[in-house]
Structure formats: structure tokens, C-alpha cells
Coordinates of C-alpha atoms in Angstrom, one line a residue:
X1 CA -43.7 -108.2 -46.4
X2 CA -42.2 -104.7 -46.9
X3 CA -40.4 -104.5 -43.6
X4 CA -37.6 -106.9 -44.4
X5 CA -37.0 -105.0 -47.6
X6 CA -36.8 -101.7 -45.7
X7 CA -34.4 -103.2 -43.2
X8 CA -32.2 -104.5 -46.0
X9 CA -32.1 -101.1 -47.6
X10 CA -31.2 -99.4 -44.3
X11 CA -28.5 -101.9 -43.7
X12 CA -27.0 -101.1 -47.1
X13 CA -27.1 -97.3 -46.5
X14 CA -25.5 -97.4 -43.0
X15 CA -21.9 -98.3 -44.1
X16 CA -22.0 -95.6 -46.7
X17 CA -22.9 -92.9 -44.1
X18 CA -20.2 -94.1 -41.7
X19 CA -17.6 -94.1 -44.4
X20 CA -18.6 -90.5 -45.4
X21 CA -18.5 -89.4 -41.7
X22 CA -15.1 -91.0 -41.2
X23 CA -13.7 -89.3 -44.4
X24 CA -14.7 -85.8 -43.3
X25 CA -12.2 -85.6 -40.4
X26 CA -9.5 -86.9 -42.7
X27 CA -10.2 -84.1 -45.1
X28 CA -10.2 -81.5 -42.4
X29 CA -7.0 -82.8 -41.0
X30 CA -5.4 -82.8 -44.4
X31 CA -6.7 -79.3 -45.0
X32 CA -5.3 -78.2 -41.6
X33 CA -1.9 -79.8 -42.4
X34 CA -1.9 -78.0 -45.7
X35 CA -2.8 -74.7 -44.0
X36 CA 0.0 -75.1 -41.4
X37 CA 2.5 -76.0 -44.0
X38 CA 1.6 -72.8 -45.9
X39 CA 1.9 -70.7 -42.7
X40 CA 5.2 -72.2 -42.0
X41 CA 6.5 -71.3 -45.4
X42 CA 5.3 -67.7 -45.0
X43 CA 6.9 -67.5 -41.6
X44 CA 10.2 -68.8 -43.1
X45 CA 9.9 -66.2 -45.9
X46 CA 9.3 -63.4 -43.4
X47 CA 12.1 -64.6 -41.1
X48 CA 14.5 -64.7 -44.0
X49 CA 13.3 -61.3 -45.3
X50 CA 13.1 -59.6 -41.9
X51 CA 16.8 -58.9 -41.2
X52 CA 17.5 -57.7 -44.7
X53 CA 14.5 -55.3 -44.5
X54 CA 15.6 -54.0 -41.2
X55 CA 19.2 -53.4 -42.4
X56 CA 17.9 -51.6 -45.5
X57 CA 15.6 -49.4 -43.5
X58 CA 18.3 -48.5 -41.1
X59 CA 20.8 -47.8 -43.8
X60 CA 18.3 -45.5 -45.5
X61 CA 17.9 -43.4 -42.4
X62 CA 19.6 -39.9 -42.8
X63 CA 22.6 -39.2 -40.6
X64 CA 22.6 -35.9 -38.7
X65 CA 25.9 -34.2 -38.5
X66 CA 27.0 -33.6 -34.9
X67 CA 27.1 -30.0 -33.7
X68 CA 30.6 -28.6 -33.9
X69 CA 30.6 -26.2 -30.9
X70 CA 29.7 -27.7 -27.5
X71 CA 30.1 -24.7 -25.2
X72 CA 29.8 -20.9 -25.0
X73 CA 31.9 -18.2 -23.4
X74 CA 30.3 -16.1 -20.7
X75 CA 28.4 -13.3 -22.4
X76 CA 29.7 -10.6 -20.1
X77 CA 33.3 -11.8 -21.0
X78 CA 32.7 -12.0 -24.7
X79 CA 34.0 -8.5 -25.3
X80 CA 37.4 -7.0 -24.3
X81 CA 37.6 -4.1 -21.8
X82 CA 38.9 -1.8 -24.6
X83 CA 35.8 -2.6 -26.8
X84 CA 33.5 -2.0 -23.8
X85 CA 35.2 1.3 -23.0
X86 CA 34.7 2.4 -26.6
X87 CA 31.0 1.4 -26.8
X88 CA 30.0 2.0 -23.1
X89 CA 32.4 4.7 -21.9
X90 CA 30.6 5.3 -18.6
X91 CA 29.4 1.7 -18.0
X92 CA 32.0 -0.8 -19.1
X93 CA 31.8 -2.4 -15.6
X94 CA 28.0 -2.4 -15.5
X95 CA 27.5 -5.7 -17.3
X96 CA 24.5 -7.7 -16.0
X97 CA 23.8 -11.3 -16.9
X98 CA 20.4 -12.5 -18.1
X99 CA 18.0 -14.3 -15.8
X100 CA 17.6 -17.1 -18.3
X101 CA 21.3 -17.9 -18.8
X102 CA 22.2 -21.5 -19.0
X103 CA 25.9 -22.6 -19.1
X104 CA 27.1 -23.9 -22.4
X105 CA 23.6 -23.3 -24.0
X106 CA 22.7 -19.6 -23.9
X107 CA 24.0 -16.4 -22.3
X108 CA 23.0 -12.8 -22.2
X109 CA 24.7 -9.6 -20.9
X110 CA 23.8 -5.9 -21.1
X111 CA 25.6 -2.7 -20.3
X112 CA 24.3 0.9 -19.8
X113 CA 26.2 4.2 -20.1
X114 CA 25.1 7.7 -19.3
X115 CA 27.7 10.4 -19.9
X116 CA 26.2 13.5 -18.2
X117 CA 27.5 16.8 -19.6
X118 CA 25.5 19.0 -17.3
X119 CA 23.4 21.7 -19.0
X120 CA 24.6 20.5 -22.4
X121 CA 22.7 17.2 -21.9
X122 CA 23.8 13.6 -21.8
X123 CA 25.0 10.9 -24.1
X124 CA 23.2 7.6 -23.6
X125 CA 24.5 4.2 -24.8
X126 CA 23.0 0.7 -24.3
X127 CA 24.6 -2.6 -25.4
X128 CA 23.3 -6.2 -25.2
X129 CA 25.1 -9.4 -26.3
X130 CA 23.1 -12.6 -26.6
X131 CA 24.5 -16.1 -27.4
X132 CA 22.5 -19.2 -28.2
X133 CA 23.9 -22.6 -29.1
X134 CA 22.0 -25.4 -30.9
X135 CA 22.5 -29.1 -30.6
X136 CA 22.0 -31.6 -33.5
X137 CA 19.0 -33.9 -33.1
X138 CA 16.2 -35.6 -35.0
X139 CA 14.9 -32.2 -36.3
X140 CA 18.2 -31.4 -38.0
X141 CA 21.8 -30.4 -37.5
X142 CA 22.8 -27.7 -35.1
X143 CA 24.0 -25.6 -38.1
X144 CA 20.6 -25.8 -39.8
X145 CA 18.7 -25.0 -36.7
X146 CA 21.0 -22.1 -35.9
X147 CA 20.5 -20.8 -39.5
X148 CA 16.7 -20.9 -39.1
X149 CA 17.0 -19.0 -35.8
X150 CA 19.4 -16.5 -37.5
X151 CA 16.8 -15.7 -40.1
X152 CA 14.1 -15.3 -37.5
X153 CA 16.2 -12.8 -35.5
X154 CA 17.0 -10.8 -38.6
X155 CA 13.3 -10.7 -39.6
X156 CA 12.4 -9.6 -36.0
X157 CA 14.8 -6.7 -36.2
X158 CA 13.6 -5.7 -39.6
X159 CA 9.9 -5.5 -38.5
X160 CA 10.2 -3.5 -35.3
X161 CA 7.2 -1.3 -34.8
X162 CA 7.6 2.5 -35.4
X163 CA 11.2 2.0 -36.8
X164 CA 12.4 5.0 -38.8
X165 CA 14.5 4.6 -42.0
X166 CA 15.2 0.9 -41.4
X167 CA 18.1 -0.5 -43.4
X168 CA 19.7 -3.9 -43.7
X169 CA 23.0 -5.1 -45.1
X170 CA 25.2 -8.2 -44.8
X171 CA 28.3 -8.0 -42.6
X172 CA 31.4 -9.5 -44.2
X173 CA 34.1 -11.5 -42.3
X174 CA 31.8 -12.3 -39.4
X175 CA 31.2 -16.0 -38.8
X176 CA 29.4 -18.0 -41.5
X177 CA 26.7 -15.3 -42.1
X178 CA 25.9 -12.0 -40.5
X179 CA 23.3 -9.2 -41.1
X180 CA 23.2 -5.7 -39.7
X181 CA 19.8 -3.9 -39.3
X182 CA 19.7 -0.2 -38.3
X183 CA 16.9 2.2 -37.7
X184 CA 15.8 5.1 -35.6
X185 CA 13.2 5.3 -32.8
X186 CA 11.7 8.6 -31.7
X187 CA 10.9 8.8 -27.9
X188 CA 10.1 11.6 -25.7
X189 CA 13.6 11.6 -24.3
X190 CA 15.1 11.9 -27.8
X191 CA 15.8 10.0 -31.0
X192 CA 17.5 6.7 -30.4
X193 CA 19.7 5.1 -33.1
X194 CA 19.5 1.4 -33.0
X195 CA 22.0 -1.2 -34.5
X196 CA 21.1 -4.9 -34.4
X197 CA 23.7 -7.3 -35.8
X198 CA 22.8 -11.0 -36.0
X199 CA 25.7 -13.4 -36.8
X200 CA 25.9 -17.2 -37.0
X201 CA 29.1 -19.2 -36.6
X202 CA 28.6 -23.0 -37.0
X203 CA 25.7 -23.9 -34.5
X204 CA 25.8 -20.7 -32.5
X205 CA 23.9 -17.4 -33.1
X206 CA 25.2 -14.1 -31.7
X207 CA 22.8 -11.2 -31.5
X208 CA 24.2 -7.8 -30.6
X209 CA 22.0 -4.8 -29.9
X210 CA 23.6 -1.4 -29.6
X211 CA 21.9 2.0 -29.4
X212 CA 22.6 5.5 -28.5
X213 CA 20.8 8.8 -28.0
X214 CA 21.6 12.5 -27.2
X215 CA 19.4 13.5 -24.3
X216 CA 18.4 16.8 -22.9
X217 CA 19.8 18.8 -25.8
X218 CA 22.8 16.7 -26.6
X219 CA 23.4 15.8 -30.3
X220 CA 22.1 12.6 -31.7
X221 CA 25.0 10.2 -32.2
X222 CA 26.2 9.4 -35.7
X223 CA 24.5 6.1 -36.7
X224 CA 27.4 5.2 -39.0
X225 CA 29.9 5.4 -36.1
X226 CA 27.5 3.4 -34.0
X227 CA 27.2 0.7 -36.7
X228 CA 31.0 0.5 -37.2
X229 CA 31.5 0.0 -33.4
X230 CA 28.7 -2.6 -33.3
X231 CA 30.2 -4.6 -36.2
X232 CA 33.6 -4.6 -34.5
X233 CA 32.1 -5.8 -31.3
X234 CA 30.1 -8.6 -33.0
X235 CA 33.2 -9.9 -34.7
X236 CA 34.9 -10.0 -31.3
X237 CA 32.0 -11.9 -29.8
X238 CA 32.0 -14.4 -32.7
X239 CA 35.7 -14.9 -32.2
X240 CA 35.1 -15.5 -28.5
X241 CA 32.7 -18.3 -29.3
X242 CA 35.2 -20.0 -31.6
X243 CA 38.0 -19.6 -29.1
X244 CA 35.9 -21.1 -26.3
X245 CA 35.7 -24.2 -28.4
X246 CA 39.4 -24.3 -29.4
X247 CA 38.7 -23.0 -32.9
X248 CA 40.6 -19.8 -33.3
X249 CA 40.6 -19.7 -37.1
X250 CA 36.9 -20.2 -37.9
X251 CA 35.3 -17.1 -36.4
X252 CA 36.0 -14.7 -39.3
X253 CA 36.0 -17.1 -42.2
X254 CA 32.7 -17.2 -44.0
X255 CA 31.4 -20.5 -45.3
X256 CA 28.3 -21.5 -47.3
X257 CA 25.0 -21.6 -45.5
X258 CA 23.9 -25.1 -44.4
X259 CA 22.2 -27.4 -46.9
X260 CA 18.7 -26.6 -45.4
X261 CA 19.1 -22.9 -45.8
X262 CA 17.2 -22.7 -49.0
X263 CA 14.2 -24.2 -47.3
X264 CA 11.7 -22.1 -45.5
X265 CA 12.1 -22.3 -41.7
X266 CA 9.9 -25.0 -40.2
X267 CA 9.2 -26.1 -36.7
X268 CA 12.8 -27.1 -36.5
X269 CA 13.6 -23.4 -36.2
X270 CA 12.3 -23.8 -32.7
X271 CA 15.3 -25.6 -31.3
X272 CA 14.9 -29.1 -30.0
X273 CA 15.9 -30.8 -26.8
X274 CA 17.9 -28.4 -24.5
X275 CA 18.2 -26.0 -27.4
X276 CA 14.5 -25.7 -27.7
X277 CA 14.3 -24.6 -24.1
X278 CA 17.1 -22.1 -24.8
X279 CA 15.3 -20.7 -27.8
X280 CA 12.1 -20.3 -26.0
X281 CA 13.8 -18.4 -23.3
X282 CA 15.7 -16.3 -25.8
X283 CA 12.5 -15.5 -27.7
X284 CA 11.0 -14.1 -24.6
X285 CA 14.1 -12.1 -23.8
X286 CA 14.4 -11.2 -27.5
X287 CA 11.1 -9.4 -27.6
X288 CA 12.6 -7.0 -25.2
X289 CA 15.9 -6.6 -26.9
X290 CA 14.3 -6.3 -30.4
X291 CA 13.3 -2.8 -29.3
X292 CA 16.1 -2.0 -26.8
X293 CA 15.5 1.7 -27.0
X294 CA 12.5 1.1 -24.8
X295 CA 14.8 -0.1 -22.1
X296 CA 17.2 2.7 -22.9
X297 CA 14.5 5.3 -22.4
X298 CA 13.5 3.9 -19.1
X299 CA 17.1 3.8 -17.8
X300 CA 17.7 7.3 -19.1

């Protein structure tokens, strides 16, 4: 009696279940279409916004000014024969190039003079000229990197160990900026008077070291005279850098320090690309030239 009723109820429920089951895929498909439609709108928005965003990003990127000077003179040819005769009277032809020299990037040359006066003693002179050029790159312009290196060279000269009566002063009319550091060093051979002049012209740094000593009873040379001679030689070396780049009028005209000069030197002070290699080599050589009287004492 009850079975026919149950069958009737089941028969009524079955169409409802089938309808519900059929409706579920339709809802899923509709939801999928709706989702795809939204994704397409987002993609269109991104596509339309993409080029504009790229243009704005590229336009916001800073432009690095190209380095002005692209080459260097040979360090041993940076000074005239007359200047060498004045500074190195017995060794104007003794110039020796540095082992780390690299054409157009860095150069180094040193001269030694020993004027032997017999029983009265000897006058010793030592001269070194170092040139280093910086290229512009992602770390900054060549001028900015040269300025940072200029500051480091001056600081190194001002902090030489055992320096006596160290004094520093700017040098006028020599490139874009120049500083002279002078001091004495007492060695067993005598008292050496050291003059270090660091100058920057555009993206090139010139470091000139000049010292003298009276040995075996000879008088100690006048430091003021040594400084005057060193300043003259530095101006000549700076002019040689400008002339090598076809810029005869820029060597002696001072100009404001680069825009980054007010900032403390950062890692960019270590030159990048080929210049970084140059600075690394010069730093090694510079540790020797920072106290050139040591070399002078050995050679004496």
C-alpha cells in the first residue's frame, strides 16, 4: 500500500534534482565568462597603461653628462725639458714610466737627480707625475668621480705618517681645483722637504710629488722654492692634459666644483668601468708616492 506512494514521491523529486544539477554547470560557465571578461578588461587596462608608464620611467631616469676629456698625454712628456732641468738638474732624462700605465686612462713617470758636490755633500731631488682619467657611467659623471678622487688624494697627502709641520693651501689658476700639501720628513740620510700638489681639470686628476734633501752635510733645500717649482710644473702638466684633448684654454681657468662635490665621497669615488681599474692601480702606486721620501732615501 505504501510502496506506490513512495514511488510517486520519488518520481516527483527526480526532475527537481536533474534540473538543479543541470543549472550548476550553467552557473559555473556564467561565472567563468564573467571572470574571463574581468581579466580581459584588466589586461586591456594594463596594456593601455604599460607604454605610458615605461615612457614616464625612462624620462625620469637621470642623464649622466659625458666625460669631456677622452685621452691623456704621456706622463713622461707632460713637462718641458726646461721645467725638468729646473726641477731635476742632474736627471731630466731619467724619466721612468709606471708599470701600471694604460694609454688614455692613466700614466705615471718619475725622475731622480743627485747633484754630488764631493766633500760638501749632495743635493737630492725626486719628482713624480701621475695622471688619471675618469669616464662617465652609472655611478656618476667623470667630473664627479674625478672630484671624489681629488679629495681622497689630498686627504692622503695630509695624513702621511711622521710628517713634520704639514701645511695645505689651494693653488690658484690650476685646472678646476688644486691643493698643495707640504711637509718635512726626517730620515737618517737627512731631512726631506716634500711637496704634493693635486689638481683636477674636468675628468682628469694630476698628482705631482716633488721632494728634495741636502745629503752628507749639504743644506736642506728651501721648501718655499720647492713649492714654487712644483706649482709651476703642475700647471704645465694640467695644460698638457687640456692640449692633448684639443682644449688649450681650459687648463688654467678655474670653474665651480661639480654638483656632487658637496656630497661626501661614496663608492663612486672608486672609479667605475675602466676607470675603476685605473684607480685601483693608482691607489696601489699612490701608497708609495704618498711618502716619496722613502723612495728618495733608498735611491740616495
